[in-house]
């Protein structure tokens, strides 16, 4: 072979390889994706944390220069995945509903090509978990801790309702409470006791509890609180003595609290308790106060003003002012 042939041999070899269709360059240790990409489909919402999928099966499909029958091995960093060729599904299963919600996950597809194994990774956020019940419905009354609306709860007009469900994922859909009175619908979207007629025997119902991706609470719709009662009227206080009565140490004043009937003609919440700024002895719905107790409490002979407070089981309160002359 002459010198000219040796000089041009590499060039001829390069031309020959190009003519034979060699197109893929393999980078040692880092196989290229060769243009293969992944598309994700399913229910999704986009917010502050990016796109979140869930509320149903999530499908990942490889696209680009990859054939349907290309061998692909699928895996997921947690939970379960079912792979079928170039497509895989994160099923809406019990195990995935328990573990996928929360931190980001990664789906990996190892594609077997003639040039070697090509890894395709897909980061995802998934919310498959339904809202969690903290226990029925709570009511909030100013000045009191929130409490569950249990059976025979007595609520004043200042009570507001809160559904006690929380969601660790994308957040709840608005939960609409419907009020029923002894089985009959009264109000389709109730937020406070003041929106209801004063009556006894209410229940609260809900049609569905779900998050914004459609994950639903696995319980049938129905009653979530009650039966409970609404009482708007404060007790009425009466005294055994008229205003300005002259009393002595041995005189016994008796104050009595009664709870008016509700608008539906059922008894009020009852449970009336009485107290006074001058002390006395409380028993049931009565309070007794003697002239001697007034004097022991610091009252002097002459006009004395007594303030009596009566509170019913719903928390409605009234005050009664009694003036007497202590002899």
mmCIF file of C-alpha atoms in Angstrom:
data_model
loop_
_atom_site.group_PDB
_atom_site.id
_atom_site.type_symbol
_atom_site.label_atom_id
_atom_site.label_comp_id
_atom_site.label_asym_id
_atom_site.label_seq_id
_atom_site.Cartn_x
_atom_site.Cartn_y
_atom_site.Cartn_z
ATOM 1 C CA UNK A 1 0.000 0.000 0.000
ATOM 2 C CA UNK A 2 1.448 3.391 -0.948
ATOM 3 C CA UNK A 3 1.683 6.482 1.226
ATOM 4 C CA UNK A 4 -1.315 8.175 -0.409
ATOM 5 C CA UNK A 5 -3.595 5.257 0.397
ATOM 6 C CA UNK A 6 -2.570 5.315 4.068
ATOM 7 C CA UNK A 7 -3.185 9.071 4.229
ATOM 8 C CA UNK A 8 -6.743 8.904 2.953
ATOM 9 C CA UNK A 9 -7.845 5.642 4.640
ATOM 10 C CA UNK A 10 -9.498 7.334 7.727
ATOM 11 C CA UNK A 11 -11.443 9.688 5.480
ATOM 12 C CA UNK A 12 -12.748 6.832 3.347
ATOM 13 C CA UNK A 13 -13.737 4.897 6.468
ATOM 14 C CA UNK A 14 -15.674 7.897 7.784
ATOM 15 C CA UNK A 15 -17.529 8.301 4.516
ATOM 16 C CA UNK A 16 -18.375 4.616 4.472
ATOM 17 C CA UNK A 17 -19.817 4.726 8.027
ATOM 18 C CA UNK A 18 -21.951 7.741 7.174
ATOM 19 C CA UNK A 19 -23.296 6.020 4.106
ATOM 20 C CA UNK A 20 -24.203 2.935 6.173
ATOM 21 C CA UNK A 21 -26.464 5.032 8.482
ATOM 22 C CA UNK A 22 -24.562 5.230 11.782
ATOM 23 C CA UNK A 23 -26.433 8.019 13.692
ATOM 24 C CA UNK A 24 -26.303 7.436 17.484
ATOM 25 C CA UNK A 25 -23.372 8.468 19.582
ATOM 26 C CA UNK A 26 -23.009 6.594 22.896
ATOM 27 C CA UNK A 27 -21.600 8.582 25.786
ATOM 28 C CA UNK A 28 -19.955 6.230 28.237
ATOM 29 C CA UNK A 29 -21.728 6.173 31.619
ATOM 30 C CA UNK A 30 -24.552 8.483 30.489
ATOM 31 C CA UNK A 31 -26.808 6.882 27.908
ATOM 32 C CA UNK A 32 -28.800 9.566 26.077
ATOM 33 C CA UNK A 33 -32.602 9.652 26.157
ATOM 34 C CA UNK A 34 -32.497 9.583 22.346
ATOM 35 C CA UNK A 35 -35.407 12.036 22.236
ATOM 36 C CA UNK A 36 -37.677 9.831 24.352
ATOM 37 C CA UNK A 37 -39.922 11.872 26.662
ATOM 38 C CA UNK A 38 -42.765 11.093 29.082
ATOM 39 C CA UNK A 39 -46.261 12.493 29.123
ATOM 40 C CA UNK A 40 -48.441 12.377 32.261
ATOM 41 C CA UNK A 41 -52.237 12.328 32.130
ATOM 42 C CA UNK A 42 -54.934 12.249 34.802
ATOM 43 C CA UNK A 43 -56.865 14.569 37.110
ATOM 44 C CA UNK A 44 -54.607 17.460 38.039
ATOM 45 C CA UNK A 45 -54.449 20.875 39.654
ATOM 46 C CA UNK A 46 -51.729 23.492 39.333
ATOM 47 C CA UNK A 47 -50.904 25.714 42.287
ATOM 48 C CA UNK A 48 -48.072 26.991 44.444
ATOM 49 C CA UNK A 49 -46.387 23.569 44.571
ATOM 50 C CA UNK A 50 -46.661 22.944 40.859
ATOM 51 C CA UNK A 51 -48.961 20.390 39.266
ATOM 52 C CA UNK A 52 -50.518 17.774 41.537
ATOM 53 C CA UNK A 53 -52.187 14.656 40.120
ATOM 54 C CA UNK A 54 -54.651 12.363 41.851
ATOM 55 C CA UNK A 55 -58.226 11.473 42.575
ATOM 56 C CA UNK A 56 -57.937 8.648 40.049
ATOM 57 C CA UNK A 57 -55.404 6.646 38.080
ATOM 58 C CA UNK A 58 -52.383 8.534 36.718
ATOM 59 C CA UNK A 59 -50.963 7.362 33.364
ATOM 60 C CA UNK A 60 -47.366 7.888 32.198
ATOM 61 C CA UNK A 61 -46.704 7.292 28.495
ATOM 62 C CA UNK A 62 -43.352 7.387 26.692
ATOM 63 C CA UNK A 63 -43.306 9.319 23.429
ATOM 64 C CA UNK A 64 -40.754 9.993 20.733
ATOM 65 C CA UNK A 65 -38.566 7.434 18.919
ATOM 66 C CA UNK A 66 -39.793 4.444 20.914
ATOM 67 C CA UNK A 67 -41.971 1.612 19.617
ATOM 68 C CA UNK A 68 -45.000 0.235 21.400
ATOM 69 C CA UNK A 69 -43.384 -3.170 21.990
ATOM 70 C CA UNK A 70 -40.083 -1.786 23.243
ATOM 71 C CA UNK A 71 -39.076 -3.520 26.509
ATOM 72 C CA UNK A 72 -39.537 -1.072 29.412
ATOM 73 C CA UNK A 73 -39.046 -1.672 33.144
ATOM 74 C CA UNK A 74 -41.132 0.642 35.336
ATOM 75 C CA UNK A 75 -40.637 1.540 38.993
ATOM 76 C CA UNK A 76 -41.793 4.203 41.443
ATOM 77 C CA UNK A 77 -39.992 5.565 44.494
ATOM 78 C CA UNK A 78 -42.937 4.614 46.730
ATOM 79 C CA UNK A 79 -46.340 3.063 46.278
ATOM 80 C CA UNK A 80 -47.381 0.813 43.402
ATOM 81 C CA UNK A 81 -47.095 1.118 39.608
ATOM 82 C CA UNK A 82 -48.331 -1.155 36.828
ATOM 83 C CA UNK A 83 -46.311 -0.980 33.605
ATOM 84 C CA UNK A 84 -47.381 -2.228 30.202
ATOM 85 C CA UNK A 85 -44.772 -1.552 27.524
ATOM 86 C CA UNK A 86 -44.314 2.143 26.882
ATOM 87 C CA UNK A 87 -47.233 3.021 29.211
ATOM 88 C CA UNK A 88 -47.621 2.629 32.977
ATOM 89 C CA UNK A 89 -50.315 3.462 35.506
ATOM 90 C CA UNK A 90 -50.218 4.593 39.124
ATOM 91 C CA UNK A 91 -53.465 2.866 40.116
ATOM 92 C CA UNK A 92 -56.009 4.489 42.396
ATOM 93 C CA UNK A 93 -55.582 1.694 44.911
ATOM 94 C CA UNK A 94 -55.743 1.354 48.690
ATOM 95 C CA UNK A 95 -51.970 1.247 49.013
ATOM 96 C CA UNK A 96 -51.449 4.332 46.845
ATOM 97 C CA UNK A 97 -54.146 6.271 48.701
ATOM 98 C CA UNK A 98 -52.170 5.621 51.869
ATOM 99 C CA UNK A 99 -48.620 6.439 50.741
ATOM 100 C CA UNK A 100 -48.551 8.658 47.652
ATOM 101 C CA UNK A 101 -49.931 11.829 49.203
ATOM 102 C CA UNK A 102 -47.288 14.169 50.592
ATOM 103 C CA UNK A 103 -43.705 14.328 49.394
ATOM 104 C CA UNK A 104 -42.788 14.260 45.680
ATOM 105 C CA UNK A 105 -42.248 10.833 44.104
ATOM 106 C CA UNK A 106 -40.238 9.699 41.096
ATOM 107 C CA UNK A 107 -41.363 7.311 38.366
ATOM 108 C CA UNK A 108 -38.516 5.658 36.473
ATOM 109 C CA UNK A 109 -38.732 3.895 33.098
ATOM 110 C CA UNK A 110 -35.712 1.885 31.944
ATOM 111 C CA UNK A 111 -36.021 1.602 28.155
ATOM 112 C CA UNK A 112 -34.044 -1.178 26.460
ATOM 113 C CA UNK A 113 -32.716 0.001 23.091
ATOM 114 C CA UNK A 114 -30.176 -1.364 20.658
ATOM 115 C CA UNK A 115 -27.717 1.131 22.095
ATOM 116 C CA UNK A 116 -28.272 0.115 25.725
ATOM 117 C CA UNK A 117 -30.540 0.910 28.663
ATOM 118 C CA UNK A 118 -32.016 4.415 28.598
ATOM 119 C CA UNK A 119 -33.426 5.730 31.924
ATOM 120 C CA UNK A 120 -36.344 8.169 31.814
ATOM 121 C CA UNK A 121 -37.282 9.773 35.143
ATOM 122 C CA UNK A 122 -40.534 11.596 35.860
ATOM 123 C CA UNK A 123 -40.921 13.603 39.105
ATOM 124 C CA UNK A 124 -44.528 13.770 40.300
ATOM 125 C CA UNK A 125 -46.672 15.066 43.130
ATOM 126 C CA UNK A 126 -49.728 12.908 43.811
ATOM 127 C CA UNK A 127 -52.701 13.386 46.138
ATOM 128 C CA UNK A 128 -54.783 10.243 46.370
ATOM 129 C CA UNK A 129 -55.870 10.556 49.986
ATOM 130 C CA UNK A 130 -59.410 11.483 50.950
ATOM 131 C CA UNK A 131 -60.137 14.103 53.618
ATOM 132 C CA UNK A 132 -59.912 12.872 57.190
ATOM 133 C CA UNK A 133 -62.733 13.208 59.735
ATOM 134 C CA UNK A 134 -61.942 14.775 63.074
ATOM 135 C CA UNK A 135 -65.413 13.953 64.309
ATOM 136 C CA UNK A 136 -68.634 15.385 62.959
ATOM 137 C CA UNK A 137 -69.381 19.090 63.182
ATOM 138 C CA UNK A 138 -68.166 21.614 65.727
ATOM 139 C CA UNK A 139 -69.887 24.755 66.920
ATOM 140 C CA UNK A 140 -68.205 27.939 68.062
ATOM 141 C CA UNK A 141 -69.844 30.354 70.495
ATOM 142 C CA UNK A 142 -68.065 33.607 71.426
ATOM 143 C CA UNK A 143 -66.301 33.245 74.750
ATOM 144 C CA UNK A 144 -66.442 29.439 74.761
ATOM 145 C CA UNK A 145 -64.121 26.715 73.395
ATOM 146 C CA UNK A 146 -65.337 25.005 70.218
ATOM 147 C CA UNK A 147 -67.399 21.874 70.926
ATOM 148 C CA UNK A 148 -68.882 19.017 68.932
ATOM 149 C CA UNK A 149 -72.552 19.274 68.063
ATOM 150 C CA UNK A 150 -73.546 16.068 69.779
ATOM 151 C CA UNK A 151 -76.923 14.611 70.554
ATOM 152 C CA UNK A 152 -79.268 17.061 72.323
ATOM 153 C CA UNK A 153 -76.742 19.910 72.222
ATOM 154 C CA UNK A 154 -78.380 23.228 73.046
ATOM 155 C CA UNK A 155 -77.194 26.045 70.784
ATOM 156 C CA UNK A 156 -77.748 29.802 71.109
ATOM 157 C CA UNK A 157 -78.190 32.054 68.092
ATOM 158 C CA UNK A 158 -74.504 33.082 68.278
ATOM 159 C CA UNK A 159 -73.297 29.550 67.434
ATOM 160 C CA UNK A 160 -71.605 29.005 64.077
ATOM 161 C CA UNK A 161 -70.954 25.628 62.444
ATOM 162 C CA UNK A 162 -67.651 24.207 61.186
ATOM 163 C CA UNK A 163 -67.277 20.858 59.419
ATOM 164 C CA UNK A 164 -64.442 19.047 61.187
ATOM 165 C CA UNK A 165 -62.712 17.457 58.207
ATOM 166 C CA UNK A 166 -59.154 18.243 57.122
ATOM 167 C CA UNK A 167 -57.156 17.398 54.005
ATOM 168 C CA UNK A 168 -53.422 16.816 53.869
ATOM 169 C CA UNK A 169 -53.218 17.279 50.117
ATOM 170 C CA UNK A 170 -54.723 19.831 47.739
ATOM 171 C CA UNK A 171 -57.444 20.938 50.161
ATOM 172 C CA UNK A 172 -61.149 20.421 50.653
ATOM 173 C CA UNK A 173 -63.930 21.273 48.298
ATOM 174 C CA UNK A 174 -66.454 23.492 50.097
ATOM 175 C CA UNK A 175 -68.615 21.304 52.331
ATOM 176 C CA UNK A 176 -72.265 22.277 52.324
ATOM 177 C CA UNK A 177 -74.277 21.476 55.446
ATOM 178 C CA UNK A 178 -78.035 21.046 55.122
ATOM 179 C CA UNK A 179 -80.322 21.467 58.119
ATOM 180 C CA UNK A 180 -83.288 19.161 58.738
ATOM 181 C CA UNK A 181 -85.944 19.532 61.417
ATOM 182 C CA UNK A 182 -87.381 16.237 62.553
ATOM 183 C CA UNK A 183 -86.592 14.721 59.155
ATOM 184 C CA UNK A 184 -87.827 17.584 56.972
ATOM 185 C CA UNK A 185 -85.439 19.881 55.037
ATOM 186 C CA UNK A 186 -85.198 23.429 56.372
ATOM 187 C CA UNK A 187 -82.097 25.079 54.894
ATOM 188 C CA UNK A 188 -79.736 23.821 52.178
ATOM 189 C CA UNK A 189 -76.601 25.732 53.137
ATOM 190 C CA UNK A 190 -76.449 26.571 56.826
ATOM 191 C CA UNK A 191 -73.556 28.283 58.612
ATOM 192 C CA UNK A 192 -75.009 29.494 61.905
ATOM 193 C CA UNK A 193 -77.763 28.627 64.358
ATOM 194 C CA UNK A 194 -79.258 32.090 63.892
ATOM 195 C CA UNK A 195 -80.257 31.098 60.323
ATOM 196 C CA UNK A 196 -82.641 28.466 61.713
ATOM 197 C CA UNK A 197 -86.035 28.921 63.347
ATOM 198 C CA UNK A 198 -85.944 28.376 67.102
ATOM 199 C CA UNK A 199 -86.904 24.723 67.531
ATOM 200 C CA UNK A 200 -85.991 21.353 68.941
ATOM 201 C CA UNK A 201 -84.787 18.322 66.940
ATOM 202 C CA UNK A 202 -82.431 19.548 64.190
ATOM 203 C CA UNK A 203 -79.884 17.430 62.352
ATOM 204 C CA UNK A 204 -77.159 18.444 59.914
ATOM 205 C CA UNK A 205 -76.501 16.420 56.777
ATOM 206 C CA UNK A 206 -73.933 16.528 53.998
ATOM 207 C CA UNK A 207 -74.151 15.140 50.451
ATOM 208 C CA UNK A 208 -70.450 14.594 49.802
ATOM 209 C CA UNK A 209 -67.098 15.356 51.388
ATOM 210 C CA UNK A 210 -64.235 15.463 48.903
ATOM 211 C CA UNK A 211 -61.009 17.267 48.116
ATOM 212 C CA UNK A 212 -60.363 19.421 45.048
ATOM 213 C CA UNK A 213 -59.088 16.416 43.062
ATOM 214 C CA UNK A 214 -62.207 14.384 43.769
ATOM 215 C CA UNK A 215 -60.913 12.102 46.534
ATOM 216 C CA UNK A 216 -64.037 11.335 48.532
ATOM 217 C CA UNK A 217 -64.616 10.265 52.105
ATOM 218 C CA UNK A 218 -65.433 6.559 52.057
ATOM 219 C CA UNK A 219 -68.683 6.884 54.003
ATOM 220 C CA UNK A 220 -72.210 7.260 52.666
ATOM 221 C CA UNK A 221 -73.696 10.746 52.807
ATOM 222 C CA UNK A 222 -76.063 11.429 55.653
ATOM 223 C CA UNK A 223 -76.365 12.917 59.113
ATOM 224 C CA UNK A 224 -73.140 14.333 60.515
ATOM 225 C CA UNK A 225 -74.483 16.106 63.616
ATOM 226 C CA UNK A 226 -77.452 16.029 65.946
ATOM 227 C CA UNK A 227 -80.155 15.870 66.854
ATOM 228 C CA UNK A 228 -79.579 19.265 68.463
ATOM 229 C CA UNK A 229 -81.763 22.136 69.587
ATOM 230 C CA UNK A 230 -81.731 25.891 69.008
ATOM 231 C CA UNK A 231 -82.718 28.250 71.832
ATOM 232 C CA UNK A 232 -82.608 32.024 71.356
ATOM 233 C CA UNK A 233 -84.560 33.249 74.417
ATOM 234 C CA UNK A 234 -82.847 34.061 77.683
ATOM 235 C CA UNK A 235 -84.427 32.951 80.978
ATOM 236 C CA UNK A 236 -86.883 35.150 82.827
ATOM 237 C CA UNK A 237 -86.151 35.947 86.499
ATOM 238 C CA UNK A 238 -88.775 36.685 89.123
ATOM 239 C CA UNK A 239 -88.384 37.689 92.763
ATOM 240 C CA UNK A 240 -90.438 36.757 95.791
ATOM 241 C CA UNK A 241 -90.477 40.389 96.899
ATOM 242 C CA UNK A 242 -91.450 43.578 95.063
ATOM 243 C CA UNK A 243 -88.956 46.326 94.342
ATOM 244 C CA UNK A 244 -88.052 48.472 97.361
ATOM 245 C CA UNK A 245 -89.211 45.877 99.912
ATOM 246 C CA UNK A 246 -87.935 46.402 103.479
ATOM 247 C CA UNK A 247 -86.159 43.302 104.732
ATOM 248 C CA UNK A 248 -84.603 42.207 107.984
ATOM 249 C CA UNK A 249 -81.805 39.740 108.738
ATOM 250 C CA UNK A 250 -84.250 36.844 108.883
ATOM 251 C CA UNK A 251 -86.026 37.729 105.636
ATOM 252 C CA UNK A 252 -85.509 35.243 102.784
ATOM 253 C CA UNK A 253 -85.547 36.520 99.225
ATOM 254 C CA UNK A 254 -86.143 33.878 96.545
ATOM 255 C CA UNK A 255 -85.227 34.421 92.906
ATOM 256 C CA UNK A 256 -86.562 31.964 90.320
ATOM 257 C CA UNK A 257 -85.426 31.485 86.727
ATOM 258 C CA UNK A 258 -87.701 30.044 84.060
ATOM 259 C CA UNK A 259 -86.845 29.334 80.438
ATOM 260 C CA UNK A 260 -89.466 30.410 77.868
ATOM 261 C CA UNK A 261 -90.856 27.935 75.356
ATOM 262 C CA UNK A 262 -89.281 27.849 71.912
ATOM 263 C CA UNK A 263 -91.042 29.185 68.857
ATOM 264 C CA UNK A 264 -92.073 25.647 67.905
ATOM 265 C CA UNK A 265 -93.856 25.400 71.273
ATOM 266 C CA UNK A 266 -91.407 22.904 72.743
ATOM 267 C CA UNK A 267 -89.846 23.536 76.185
ATOM 268 C CA UNK A 268 -86.790 25.770 76.273
ATOM 269 C CA UNK A 269 -83.314 24.438 76.923
ATOM 270 C CA UNK A 270 -83.866 24.683 80.680
ATOM 271 C CA UNK A 271 -81.063 23.972 83.100
ATOM 272 C CA UNK A 272 -81.299 27.550 84.374
ATOM 273 C CA UNK A 273 -78.612 28.510 86.882
ATOM 274 C CA UNK A 274 -78.658 31.695 88.964
ATOM 275 C CA UNK A 275 -76.010 33.722 90.702
ATOM 276 C CA UNK A 276 -75.884 37.173 92.279
ATOM 277 C CA UNK A 277 -73.296 39.789 93.035
ATOM 278 C CA UNK A 278 -74.316 39.575 96.695
ATOM 279 C CA UNK A 279 -73.872 35.824 97.097
ATOM 280 C CA UNK A 280 -76.743 33.624 98.211
ATOM 281 C CA UNK A 281 -77.533 29.927 97.954
ATOM 282 C CA UNK A 282 -78.258 28.446 94.526
ATOM 283 C CA UNK A 283 -80.303 25.263 94.078
ATOM 284 C CA UNK A 284 -81.703 24.161 90.736
ATOM 285 C CA UNK A 285 -83.346 27.169 89.097
ATOM 286 C CA UNK A 286 -83.654 29.172 92.344
ATOM 287 C CA UNK A 287 -81.412 31.407 94.404
ATOM 288 C CA UNK A 288 -82.129 32.352 98.034
ATOM 289 C CA UNK A 289 -80.615 35.321 99.763
ATOM 290 C CA UNK A 290 -81.271 36.458 103.358
ATOM 291 C CA UNK A 291 -80.886 39.858 104.942
ATOM 292 C CA UNK A 292 -78.193 38.353 107.173
ATOM 293 C CA UNK A 293 -76.228 37.198 104.096
ATOM 294 C CA UNK A 294 -76.452 40.687 102.650
ATOM 295 C CA UNK A 295 -75.117 42.200 105.848
ATOM 296 C CA UNK A 296 -72.350 39.539 106.085
ATOM 297 C CA UNK A 297 -71.368 40.409 102.528
ATOM 298 C CA UNK A 298 -70.766 44.039 103.485
ATOM 299 C CA UNK A 299 -74.177 45.649 102.858
ATOM 300 C CA UNK A 300 -75.178 48.437 105.239
ATOM 301 C CA UNK A 301 -78.604 49.358 106.454
ATOM 302 C CA UNK A 302 -80.509 51.276 103.820
ATOM 303 C CA UNK A 303 -81.050 50.774 100.080
ATOM 304 C CA UNK A 304 -79.265 47.732 98.579
ATOM 305 C CA UNK A 305 -79.095 46.813 94.892
ATOM 306 C CA UNK A 306 -78.856 43.097 94.025
ATOM 307 C CA UNK A 307 -77.913 41.929 90.508
ATOM 308 C CA UNK A 308 -79.019 38.401 89.666
ATOM 309 C CA UNK A 309 -77.784 36.601 86.516
ATOM 310 C CA UNK A 310 -79.675 33.658 85.023
ATOM 311 C CA UNK A 311 -78.157 31.400 82.327
ATOM 312 C CA UNK A 312 -79.885 28.574 80.456
ATOM 313 C CA UNK A 313 -78.363 25.398 78.990
ATOM 314 C CA UNK A 314 -77.810 27.079 75.616
ATOM 315 C CA UNK A 315 -75.783 29.863 77.206
ATOM 316 C CA UNK A 316 -78.434 32.581 76.885
ATOM 317 C CA UNK A 317 -78.160 34.905 79.892
ATOM 318 C CA UNK A 318 -80.207 37.693 81.416
ATOM 319 C CA UNK A 319 -79.767 39.966 84.412
ATOM 320 C CA UNK A 320 -82.378 41.015 86.949
ATOM 321 C CA UNK A 321 -81.963 44.027 89.223
ATOM 322 C CA UNK A 322 -83.615 43.905 92.667
ATOM 323 C CA UNK A 323 -83.645 46.859 95.059
ATOM 324 C CA UNK A 324 -84.444 46.338 98.737
ATOM 325 C CA UNK A 325 -84.100 48.361 101.949
ATOM 326 C CA UNK A 326 -82.075 46.575 104.601
ATOM 327 C CA UNK A 327 -83.345 47.446 108.114
#
